[in-house]
Each structure stands twice: as structure tokens, then as C-alpha cells.
Coordinates of C-alpha atoms in Angstrom, one line a residue:
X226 CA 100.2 86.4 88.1
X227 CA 102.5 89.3 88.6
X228 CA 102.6 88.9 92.3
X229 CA 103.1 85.1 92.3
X230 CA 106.3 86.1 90.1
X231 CA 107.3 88.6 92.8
X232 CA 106.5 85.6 95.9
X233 CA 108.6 83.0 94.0
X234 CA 111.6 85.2 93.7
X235 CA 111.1 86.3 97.8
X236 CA 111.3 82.4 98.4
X237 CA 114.1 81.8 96.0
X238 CA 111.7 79.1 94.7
X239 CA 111.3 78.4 90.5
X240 CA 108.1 79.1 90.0
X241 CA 105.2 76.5 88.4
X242 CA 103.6 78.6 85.7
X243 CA 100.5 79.7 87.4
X244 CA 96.9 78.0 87.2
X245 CA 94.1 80.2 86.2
X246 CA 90.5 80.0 87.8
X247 CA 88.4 77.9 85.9
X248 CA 85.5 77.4 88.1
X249 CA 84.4 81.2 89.0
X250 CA 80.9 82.9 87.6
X251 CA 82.5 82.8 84.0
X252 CA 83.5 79.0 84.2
X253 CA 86.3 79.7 81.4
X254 CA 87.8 76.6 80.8
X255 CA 91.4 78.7 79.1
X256 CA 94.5 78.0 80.8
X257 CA 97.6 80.5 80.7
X258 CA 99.1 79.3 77.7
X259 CA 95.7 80.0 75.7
X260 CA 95.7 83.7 76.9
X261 CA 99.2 84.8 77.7
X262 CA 102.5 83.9 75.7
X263 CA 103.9 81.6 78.0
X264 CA 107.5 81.4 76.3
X265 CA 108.0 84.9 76.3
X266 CA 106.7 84.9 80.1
X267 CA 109.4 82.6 81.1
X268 CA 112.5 83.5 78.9
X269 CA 111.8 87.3 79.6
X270 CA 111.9 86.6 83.3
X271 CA 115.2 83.9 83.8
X272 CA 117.1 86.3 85.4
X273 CA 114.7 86.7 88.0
X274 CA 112.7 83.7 88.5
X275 CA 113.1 80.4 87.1
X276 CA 110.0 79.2 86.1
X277 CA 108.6 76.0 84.6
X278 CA 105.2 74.7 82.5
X279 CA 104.6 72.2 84.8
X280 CA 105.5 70.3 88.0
X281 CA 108.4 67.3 87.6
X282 CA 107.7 63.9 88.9
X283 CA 108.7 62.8 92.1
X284 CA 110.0 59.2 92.0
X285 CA 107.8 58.5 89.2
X286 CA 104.7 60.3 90.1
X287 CA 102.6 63.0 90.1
X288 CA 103.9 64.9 92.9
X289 CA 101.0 66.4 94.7
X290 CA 101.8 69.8 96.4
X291 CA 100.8 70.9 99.7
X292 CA 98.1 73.6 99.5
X293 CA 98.0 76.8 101.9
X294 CA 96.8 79.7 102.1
X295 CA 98.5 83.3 102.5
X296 CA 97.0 86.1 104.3
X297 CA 96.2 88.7 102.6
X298 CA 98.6 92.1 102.0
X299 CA 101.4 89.7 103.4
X300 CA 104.7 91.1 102.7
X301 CA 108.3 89.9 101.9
X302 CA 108.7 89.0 106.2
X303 CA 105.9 87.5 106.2
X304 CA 107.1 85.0 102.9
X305 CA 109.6 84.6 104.9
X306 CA 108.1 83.1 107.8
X307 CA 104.7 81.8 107.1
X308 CA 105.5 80.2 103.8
X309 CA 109.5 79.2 103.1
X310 CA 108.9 77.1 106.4
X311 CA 106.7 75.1 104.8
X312 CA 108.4 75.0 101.2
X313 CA 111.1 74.0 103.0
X314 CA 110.1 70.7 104.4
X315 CA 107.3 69.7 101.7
X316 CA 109.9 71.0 98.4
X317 CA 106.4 71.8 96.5
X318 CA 103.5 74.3 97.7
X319 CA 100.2 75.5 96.0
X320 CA 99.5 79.0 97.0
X321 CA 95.5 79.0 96.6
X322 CA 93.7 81.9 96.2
X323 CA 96.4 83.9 95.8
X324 CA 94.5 87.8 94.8
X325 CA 96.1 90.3 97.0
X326 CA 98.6 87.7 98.6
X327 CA 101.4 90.1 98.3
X328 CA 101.5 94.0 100.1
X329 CA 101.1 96.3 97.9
X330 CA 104.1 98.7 99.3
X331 CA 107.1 96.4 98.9
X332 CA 111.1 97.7 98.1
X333 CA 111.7 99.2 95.6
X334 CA 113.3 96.6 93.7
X335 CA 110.5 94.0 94.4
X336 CA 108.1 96.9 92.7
X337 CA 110.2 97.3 89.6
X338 CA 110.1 93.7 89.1
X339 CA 106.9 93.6 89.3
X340 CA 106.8 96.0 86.6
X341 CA 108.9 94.0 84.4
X342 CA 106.1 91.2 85.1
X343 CA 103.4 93.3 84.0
X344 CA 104.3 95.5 81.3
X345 CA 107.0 93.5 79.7
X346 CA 106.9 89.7 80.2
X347 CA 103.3 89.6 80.2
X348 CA 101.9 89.5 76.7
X349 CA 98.6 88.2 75.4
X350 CA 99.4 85.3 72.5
X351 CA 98.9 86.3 69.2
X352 CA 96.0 85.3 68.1
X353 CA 94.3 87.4 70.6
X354 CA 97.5 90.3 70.2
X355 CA 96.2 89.9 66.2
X356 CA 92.4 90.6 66.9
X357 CA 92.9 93.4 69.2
X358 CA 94.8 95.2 67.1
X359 CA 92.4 95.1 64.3
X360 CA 89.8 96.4 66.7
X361 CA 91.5 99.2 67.1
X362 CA 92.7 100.1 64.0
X363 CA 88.9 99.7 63.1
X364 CA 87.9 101.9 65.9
X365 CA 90.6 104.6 64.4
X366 CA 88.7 104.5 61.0
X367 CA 85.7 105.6 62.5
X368 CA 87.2 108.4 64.3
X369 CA 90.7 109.6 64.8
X370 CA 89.8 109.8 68.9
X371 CA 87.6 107.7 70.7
X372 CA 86.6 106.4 74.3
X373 CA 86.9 103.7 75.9
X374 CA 84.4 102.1 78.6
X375 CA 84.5 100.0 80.8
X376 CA 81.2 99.2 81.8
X377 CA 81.2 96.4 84.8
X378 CA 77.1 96.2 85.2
X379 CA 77.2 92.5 84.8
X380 CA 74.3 90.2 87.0
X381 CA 77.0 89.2 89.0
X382 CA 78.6 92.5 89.6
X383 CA 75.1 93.8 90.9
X384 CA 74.4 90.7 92.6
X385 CA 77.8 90.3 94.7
X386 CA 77.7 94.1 95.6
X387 CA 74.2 93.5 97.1
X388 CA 73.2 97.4 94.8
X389 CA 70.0 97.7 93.9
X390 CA 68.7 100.1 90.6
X391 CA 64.9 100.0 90.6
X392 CA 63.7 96.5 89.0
X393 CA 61.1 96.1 92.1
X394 CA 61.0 92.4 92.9
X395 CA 61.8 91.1 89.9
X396 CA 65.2 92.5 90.3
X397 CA 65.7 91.4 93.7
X398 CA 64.5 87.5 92.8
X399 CA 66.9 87.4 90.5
X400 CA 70.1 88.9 91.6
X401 CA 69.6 87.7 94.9
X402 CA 69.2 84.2 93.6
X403 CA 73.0 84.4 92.4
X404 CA 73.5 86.2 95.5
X405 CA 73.3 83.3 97.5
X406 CA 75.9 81.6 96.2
X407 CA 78.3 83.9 98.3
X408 CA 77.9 81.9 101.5
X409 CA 80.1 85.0 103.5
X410 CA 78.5 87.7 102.5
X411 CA 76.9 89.8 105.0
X412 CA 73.4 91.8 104.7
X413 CA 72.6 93.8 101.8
X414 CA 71.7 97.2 102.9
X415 CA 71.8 98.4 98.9
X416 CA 71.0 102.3 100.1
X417 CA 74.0 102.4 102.1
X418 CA 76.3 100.7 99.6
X419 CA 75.0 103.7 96.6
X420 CA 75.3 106.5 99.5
X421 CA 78.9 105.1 100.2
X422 CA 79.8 105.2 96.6
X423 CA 80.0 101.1 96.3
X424 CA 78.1 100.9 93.4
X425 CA 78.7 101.0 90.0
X426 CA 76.9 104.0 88.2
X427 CA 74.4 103.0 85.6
X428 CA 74.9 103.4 81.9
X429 CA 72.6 106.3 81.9
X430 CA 74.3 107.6 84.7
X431 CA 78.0 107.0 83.5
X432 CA 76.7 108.8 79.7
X433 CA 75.4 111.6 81.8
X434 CA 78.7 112.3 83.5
X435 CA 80.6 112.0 80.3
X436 CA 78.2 114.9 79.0
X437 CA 78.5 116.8 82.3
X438 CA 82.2 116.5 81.6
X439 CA 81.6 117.8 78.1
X440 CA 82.2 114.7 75.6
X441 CA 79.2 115.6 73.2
X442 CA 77.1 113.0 71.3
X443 CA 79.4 113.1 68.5
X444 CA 82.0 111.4 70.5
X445 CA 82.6 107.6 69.5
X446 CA 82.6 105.3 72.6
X447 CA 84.0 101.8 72.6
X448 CA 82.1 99.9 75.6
X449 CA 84.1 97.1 77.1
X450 CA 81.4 94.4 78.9
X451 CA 80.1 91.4 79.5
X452 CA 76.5 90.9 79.6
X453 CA 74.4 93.6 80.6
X454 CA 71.3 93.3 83.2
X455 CA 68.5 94.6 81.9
X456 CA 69.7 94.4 78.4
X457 CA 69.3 96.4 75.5
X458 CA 66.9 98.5 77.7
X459 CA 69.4 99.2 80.2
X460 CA 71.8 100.6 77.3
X461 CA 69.2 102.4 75.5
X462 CA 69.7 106.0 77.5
X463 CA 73.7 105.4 77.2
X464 CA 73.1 104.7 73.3
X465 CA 70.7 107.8 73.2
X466 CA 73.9 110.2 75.2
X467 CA 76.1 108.6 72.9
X468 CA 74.5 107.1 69.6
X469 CA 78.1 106.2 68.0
X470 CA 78.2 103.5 70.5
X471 CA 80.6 100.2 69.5
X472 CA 81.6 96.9 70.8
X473 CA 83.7 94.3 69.8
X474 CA 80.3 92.6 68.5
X475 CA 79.4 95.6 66.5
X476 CA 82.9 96.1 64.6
X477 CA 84.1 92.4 64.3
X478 CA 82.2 90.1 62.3
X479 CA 81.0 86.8 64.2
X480 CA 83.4 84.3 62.3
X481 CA 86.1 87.1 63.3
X482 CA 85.3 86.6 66.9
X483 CA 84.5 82.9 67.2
X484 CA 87.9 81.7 68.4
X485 CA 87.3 84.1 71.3
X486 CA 83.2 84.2 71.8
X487 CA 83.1 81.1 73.8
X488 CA 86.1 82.3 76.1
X489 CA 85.1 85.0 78.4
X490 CA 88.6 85.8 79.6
X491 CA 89.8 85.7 75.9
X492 CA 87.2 88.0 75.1
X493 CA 88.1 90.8 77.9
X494 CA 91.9 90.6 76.7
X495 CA 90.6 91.8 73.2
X496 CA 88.8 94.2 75.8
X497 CA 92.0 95.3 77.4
X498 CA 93.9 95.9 74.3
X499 CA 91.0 98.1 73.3
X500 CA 90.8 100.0 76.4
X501 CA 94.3 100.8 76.5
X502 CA 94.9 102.2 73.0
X503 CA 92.4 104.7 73.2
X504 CA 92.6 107.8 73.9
X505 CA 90.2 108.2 76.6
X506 CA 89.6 105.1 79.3
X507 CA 86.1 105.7 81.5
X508 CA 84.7 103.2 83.9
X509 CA 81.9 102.9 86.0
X510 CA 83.9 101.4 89.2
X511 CA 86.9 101.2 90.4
X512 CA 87.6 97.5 89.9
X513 CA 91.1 95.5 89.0
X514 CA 90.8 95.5 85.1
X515 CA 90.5 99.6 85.5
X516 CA 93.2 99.6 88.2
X517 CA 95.4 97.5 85.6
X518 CA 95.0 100.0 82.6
X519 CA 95.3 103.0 84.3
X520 CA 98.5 101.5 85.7
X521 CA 99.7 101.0 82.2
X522 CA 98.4 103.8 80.3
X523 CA 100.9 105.6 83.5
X524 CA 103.5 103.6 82.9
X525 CA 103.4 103.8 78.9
X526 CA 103.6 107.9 78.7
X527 CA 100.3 108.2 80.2
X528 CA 97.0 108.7 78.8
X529 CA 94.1 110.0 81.3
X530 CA 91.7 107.2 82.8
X531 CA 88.4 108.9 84.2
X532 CA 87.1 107.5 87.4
X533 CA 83.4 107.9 88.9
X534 CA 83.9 109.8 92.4
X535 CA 80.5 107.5 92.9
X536 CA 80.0 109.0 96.4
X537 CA 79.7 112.4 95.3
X538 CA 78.1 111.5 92.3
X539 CA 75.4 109.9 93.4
X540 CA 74.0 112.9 95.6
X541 CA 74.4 114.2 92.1
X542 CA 71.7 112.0 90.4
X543 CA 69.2 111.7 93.0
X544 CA 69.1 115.8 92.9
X545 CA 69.6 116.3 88.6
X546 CA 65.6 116.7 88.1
X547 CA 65.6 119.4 90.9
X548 CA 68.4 122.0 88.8
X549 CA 69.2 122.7 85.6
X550 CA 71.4 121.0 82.9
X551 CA 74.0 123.8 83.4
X552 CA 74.2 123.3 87.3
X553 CA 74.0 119.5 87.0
X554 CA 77.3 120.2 84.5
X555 CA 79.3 122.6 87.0
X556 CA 78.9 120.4 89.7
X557 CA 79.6 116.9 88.3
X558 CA 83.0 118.8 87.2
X559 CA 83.6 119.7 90.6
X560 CA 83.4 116.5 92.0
X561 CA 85.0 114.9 89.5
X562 CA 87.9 117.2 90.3
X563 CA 90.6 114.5 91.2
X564 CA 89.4 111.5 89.0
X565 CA 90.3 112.5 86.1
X566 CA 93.6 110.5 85.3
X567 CA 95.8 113.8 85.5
X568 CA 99.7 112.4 85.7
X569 CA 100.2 113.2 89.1
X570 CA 96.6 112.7 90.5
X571 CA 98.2 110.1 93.2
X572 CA 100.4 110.7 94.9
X573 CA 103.8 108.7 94.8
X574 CA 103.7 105.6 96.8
X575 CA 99.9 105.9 97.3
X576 CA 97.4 103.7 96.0
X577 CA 97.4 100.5 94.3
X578 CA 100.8 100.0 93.3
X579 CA 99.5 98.2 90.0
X580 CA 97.5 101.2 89.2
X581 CA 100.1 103.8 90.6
X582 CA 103.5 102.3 89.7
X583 CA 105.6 105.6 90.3
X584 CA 108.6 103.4 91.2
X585 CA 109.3 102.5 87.9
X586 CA 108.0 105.8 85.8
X587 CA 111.3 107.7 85.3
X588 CA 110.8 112.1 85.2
X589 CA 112.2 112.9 82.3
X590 CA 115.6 114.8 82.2
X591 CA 115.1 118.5 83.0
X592 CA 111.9 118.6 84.8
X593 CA 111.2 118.3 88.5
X594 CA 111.2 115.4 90.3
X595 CA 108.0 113.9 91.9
X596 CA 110.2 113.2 94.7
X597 CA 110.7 116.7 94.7
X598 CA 107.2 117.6 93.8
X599 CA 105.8 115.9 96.9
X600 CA 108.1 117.5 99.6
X601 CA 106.9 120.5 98.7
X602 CA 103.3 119.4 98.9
X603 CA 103.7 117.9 102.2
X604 CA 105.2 120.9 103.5
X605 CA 102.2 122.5 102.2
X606 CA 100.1 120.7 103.4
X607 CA 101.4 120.8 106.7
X608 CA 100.7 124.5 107.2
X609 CA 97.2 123.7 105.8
X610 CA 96.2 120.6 107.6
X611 CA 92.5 121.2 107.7
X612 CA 92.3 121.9 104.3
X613 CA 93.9 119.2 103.5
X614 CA 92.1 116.4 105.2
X615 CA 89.0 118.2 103.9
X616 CA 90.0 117.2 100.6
X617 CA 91.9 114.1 100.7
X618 CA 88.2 112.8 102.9
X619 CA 86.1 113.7 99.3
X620 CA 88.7 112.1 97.2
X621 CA 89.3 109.1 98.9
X622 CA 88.0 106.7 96.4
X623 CA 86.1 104.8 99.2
X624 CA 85.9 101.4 97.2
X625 CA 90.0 101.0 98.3
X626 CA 88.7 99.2 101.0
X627 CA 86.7 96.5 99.3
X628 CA 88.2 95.1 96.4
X629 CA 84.8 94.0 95.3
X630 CA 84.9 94.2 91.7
X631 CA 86.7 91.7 90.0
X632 CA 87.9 89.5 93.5
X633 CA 87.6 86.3 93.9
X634 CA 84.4 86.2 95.2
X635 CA 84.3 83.5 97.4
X636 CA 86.3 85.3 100.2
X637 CA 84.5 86.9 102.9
X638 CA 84.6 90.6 102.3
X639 CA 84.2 91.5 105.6
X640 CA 88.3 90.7 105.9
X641 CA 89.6 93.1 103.3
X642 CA 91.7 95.9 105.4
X643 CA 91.3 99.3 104.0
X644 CA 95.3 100.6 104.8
X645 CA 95.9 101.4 101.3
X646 CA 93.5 104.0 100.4
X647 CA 94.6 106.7 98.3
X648 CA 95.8 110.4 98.6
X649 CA 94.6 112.3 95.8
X650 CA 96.1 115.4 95.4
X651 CA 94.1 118.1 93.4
X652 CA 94.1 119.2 89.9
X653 CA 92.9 121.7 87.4
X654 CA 90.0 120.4 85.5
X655 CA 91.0 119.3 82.3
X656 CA 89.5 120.5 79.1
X657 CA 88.3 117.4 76.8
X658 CA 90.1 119.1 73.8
X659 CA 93.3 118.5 76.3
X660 CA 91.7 114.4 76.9
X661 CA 91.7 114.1 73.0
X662 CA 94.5 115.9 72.1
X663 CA 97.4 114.6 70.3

């Protein structure tokens, strides 16, 4: 939605409020209006982009668009020549599967409007605003600090991902019976994909970090997800880390939630608003909804969003029975060095822009400037170049180049470029009283 905003205004075109998915895994039948305030969304954005409900009549009919397609990470040249040619001469285009469409480095001005897009002009509708906001403030009455999870260990997670976590055959049957439905997907080789750091940690093994990080089982956790494979049995060892353990189902009472129950995408917007008003975001991947929230909880005065360095981690797991608790602890806080959601863990102009939108964070008056900050890191980093790489190659959060977690499935994964991976600079550890403080 925020890019589409960004390719109508590089085409000088108005703008057709968009069309959401409603024939993916989740087969949610909302449209935009039923999640997102649509009059805000356009009145907030006439300056830039004129944009209208729905497509006019031409001569008396339903004018049909012509559909294409848009390569992915195409930037404003690329608009300009693949697609206003053809807006052009047919007046009306459909830009179909439109996830990562648009480059993520774009000018300057181009990033700051999508930030007006995403942190101002889109806002959830008030019924769903309403509900979130009582989640919260139920959360708060249970404890004054609390974490947030987002735990993405759905069937179709594991199945698209091609991960496997010990279920024997049964496990395999079944996820690779959704499998399937990904024509383009190429071979499963599930070691490989855990070794590379592809796959989303477990619960047990995303409640075992958080106590290697030193969140004790006091902590309450708010977990953000769909439906869990395996079940209650897969949450059981999470629940056991962390036995104040909440969800929208276990602080909202069923009649609260039924406007929203039979919605999956209205349910993970109550999921969002959750997520980003505590005081401590977690997830097992390193997917789009977690991109989004860190972005904002950035761009809002940042609050810290913890990342799995899953590559590291899981030589981490496979050895934990072979040292002690104490040695397990050091070293998952050494690899977590990095992914911890310090302020400046990215570096400017790296990363997902949507998760890293430095262009439009302003320093505030008497401190240093990134800008500043990061010439003096590349001239350090010049005179220690083989330090450097060493580091930058264990913090490069290798799922950059497969943006496998909340896609569009259907594409052929094989095509995703990896140019965009990010440069994490390194940071002190921080303390958890410094996570949850005030």
C-alpha cells in the first residue's frame, strides 16, 4: 500500500485505492475500507497523490484495466519506462502483485513520502483502533512492562520455508501436503535452510533466548500468532519459560473479539497495535510484519525490537545439552550482539527502508548527527577492514535475501535478489532493566 502511493505519484497518475489479497492461505474476504480508514488515507495524502475509491466508467461501463506486472526492486527510471508507456496509451493499469515492486533506496523525498504513507495516512478504522487499545491498556494492568511476540510458526510458514522440527513423517505428510501448492518452489533441503538461519526458531527455542538474554519467568509476554503447528504442545515449553503468557484470546472476551475472529487480517491489526505499544517487541524471524514495527517503533522515539541472529543461534541449540546454563547464557548474548533493536543498530541507508527509515528520523538538536556518526565509522572501518567484514559477515541477517515470511507466496523465490542486505554496526549489550526502563 505505501509503495503503490509512492509509484502513483512517480507516474503522476491518481491512484485507485488499492485491492487487497483475498485469495492467499488466509482467504480473508476484508477489503481496505474494513481495515484501514480510507478517508483519512485519501484526504491526508491530496497533496501528493490524488487518489479515488474506485475506478470511473468509461463511456458507460466498467472500464477494465490493463494488467502488468512490475519487476521486482524497480525504481523511479524504471516507472518511468516500463510502466508510464503503457499508462499512457491504455489511461487505466492494474499493477498485480505488487510486494516489493518499488526499490527500496529511492530519493530522499520519495522515502519521506513514503513515511507520510505509513506512519501518518495509514490508520486502522476504529473499531479495530478501539479494540487494540483496550488490549493494551489490559495488558498494562497486568504489568506496567511487558513483551511483545511475534511468533510466525504457522503450518504455512513451516510449510513454504520447506523447515523441518522433528514431527517424523507425520510432519512431513502434512506440511508438505500444503507444500505443494507452491508450484515454483524448489527442493527442500530443511538442514541447510536451519544451518543458514532460514527458519524460524521454535517457541521453546525463542523462550530460551529470552531467558539467555535475561527476561526471567516473571516477565508477562503478549504472543502475537495465528495458529500454531503442533498446538498447545508446541507452546507448552514457551508457557513453562514464561507462565504469564497472553493473547488476544486470553485477555478479550469471545463476544469482544467476534467482529474480528472470522477476519484474519483484522485480527493481526489488533496484533500490530499490540506489538507496537509494548515495551519490548521479540520475533522469531525476520519477516514484513516485524520489519514494519520495528520501522515504526524507530520512527516513533524508538523502542528496541529483538531479532533472532537464527544462524548463530542455531549452532546454539543443537550444542545447549553439551554446556551449562551459564555458558548457553554468555553465548546466546554474544551472538545476539547486534539484534537487539539498539537506535543505531543499522546503519543509515541500509536495510529495509520500511524497517530502517533514517531519512525521515530527525537527530535531535544538540547531539551528533548520524550523518556524522557514520563518517567516522567508515573511516574506521577503513583502517580496520578485516575486522570489519568479520563482523558485518555474522551480522548479516541472512533472510534479506528471501523475503520469505509474509510474501506473496506464489512467486518463485528463486528470483528475489539479495542487494539490500544489511550492515549492522555493533553495540554494547543492553541490560533488560535498560529494555524495560521508562
Amino acid at each position: 500500500i505505501v509503495d503503490s502511493v509512492v509509484a502513483a505519484y512517480i507516474l503522476n497518475a491518481t491512484l485507485v485505492v488499492p485491492r487487497l489479497d483475498q485469495r492467499s492461505y488466509w482467504k480473508d474476504a476484508s477489503g481496505f475500507a474494513e481495515i484501514f480508514n480510507v478517508d483519512r488515507f485519501i484526504s491526508s495524502l491530496s497533496r501528493d497523490v490524488k487518489i479515488i475509491k474506485e475506478l470511473p466508467l468509461k463511456e458507460g461501463k466498467p472500464w477494465i484495466p490493463r494488467r502488468m506486472a512490475v519487476p521486482r526492486k524497480c525504481n523511479e527510471r524504471c516507472y518511468q519506462t516500463r510502466v508510464l508507456p503503457v499508462l499512457t496509451k491504455k489511461q487505466a493499469i492494474e499493477l498485480r502483485k505488487f510486494d516489493y515492486r518499488l526499490s527500496n533506496r529511492l530519493e530522499t523525498d520519495l522515502q519521506k513520502l513514503r513515511c507520510r504513507v505509513n506512519y501518518h495516512a495509514l490508520t486502522f478504522t476504529d473499531p479495530i483502533l478501539d479494540m487494540g487499545k483496550l488490549l493494551v491498556e489490559r495488558m498494562r494492568m497486568k504489568a506496567k512492562h511487558f513483551i511483545a511476540l511475534h511468533l510466525r510458526f504457522e503450518p504455512d510458514m513451516l510449510a513454504f520455508t520447506g523447515c523441518y522440527y522433528g514431527g517424523g513423517d507425520k510432519e512431513r505428510m502434512e506440511l508438505g501436503k500444503i507444500r505443494r501448492r507452491w508450484k515454483a518452489l524448489h527442493a527442500s533441503n530443511p538442514e541447510k535452510m536451519r544451518r543458514q538461519g532460514r527458519c524460524p526458531l521454535t517457541p521453546e527455542e525463542i523462550g530460551l533466548m529470552l531467558r539467555a538474554l535475561g527476561f526471567g519467568s516473571d516477565v508477562h509476554i503478549y504472543v502475537a500468532s495465528g495458529e500454531v503447528y503442533g498446538g498447545e504442545e508446541t507452546l507448552a515449553p514457551l508457557k513453562a519459560l514464561f507462565p504469564n503468557f497472553h493473547s488476544k484470546e486470553t485477555i478479550a472476551t469471545e463476544a469482544e473479539l467476534a467482529p474480528f475472529s472470522s477476519f484474519s487480517s483484522r485480527m493481526a491489526a489488533l496484533d500490530y497495535i499490540v506489538c507496537d505499544e509494548s515495551d519490548v517487541f521479540v520475533s522469531n524471524n525476520n519477516g514484513n510484519m516485524v520489519r514494519m514495527i520495528a520501522g515504526r517503533r524507530r520512527y516513533f522515539g524508538h523502542k528496541p525490537t529483538i531479532r533472532p541472529n537464527a544462524k548463530k543461534l542455531y549452532k546454539l541449540f543443537m550444542a545447549r545439552n553439551n554446556m551449562t546454563w551459564e555458558e548457553f547464557a554468555t553465548n546466546v548474548q554474544a551472538v545476539q550482539v547486534g539484534f537487539m533493536g539498539a537506535p543505531k543498530e543499522v546503519k543509515p541507508g541500509r536495510g529495509e527502508f520500511h524497517e530502517n527509515p533514517t531519512s525521515c528520523i530527525c537527530e535531535t538538536e544538540g547531539t551528533e548527527t548520524i550523518q556524522k556518526e557514520t563518517q567516522e565509522e567508515d573511516h574506521e572501518n577503513d583502517n580496520n577492514g578485516r575486522d570489519t567484514a568479520e563482523v558485518n559477515d555474522e551480522q548479516d541477517p541472512i533472510e534479506e535475501d528471501l523475503d520469505w515470511i509474509e510474501d506473496d507466496y506464489s512467486d518463485n523465490i528463486k528470483d528475489l535478489p539479495d542487494t539490500d542486505s544489511n550492515v549492522l554496526t555493533k553495540q554494547e549489550q543492553p541490560e533488560v532493566e535498560e529494555l524495560f526502563s521508562d
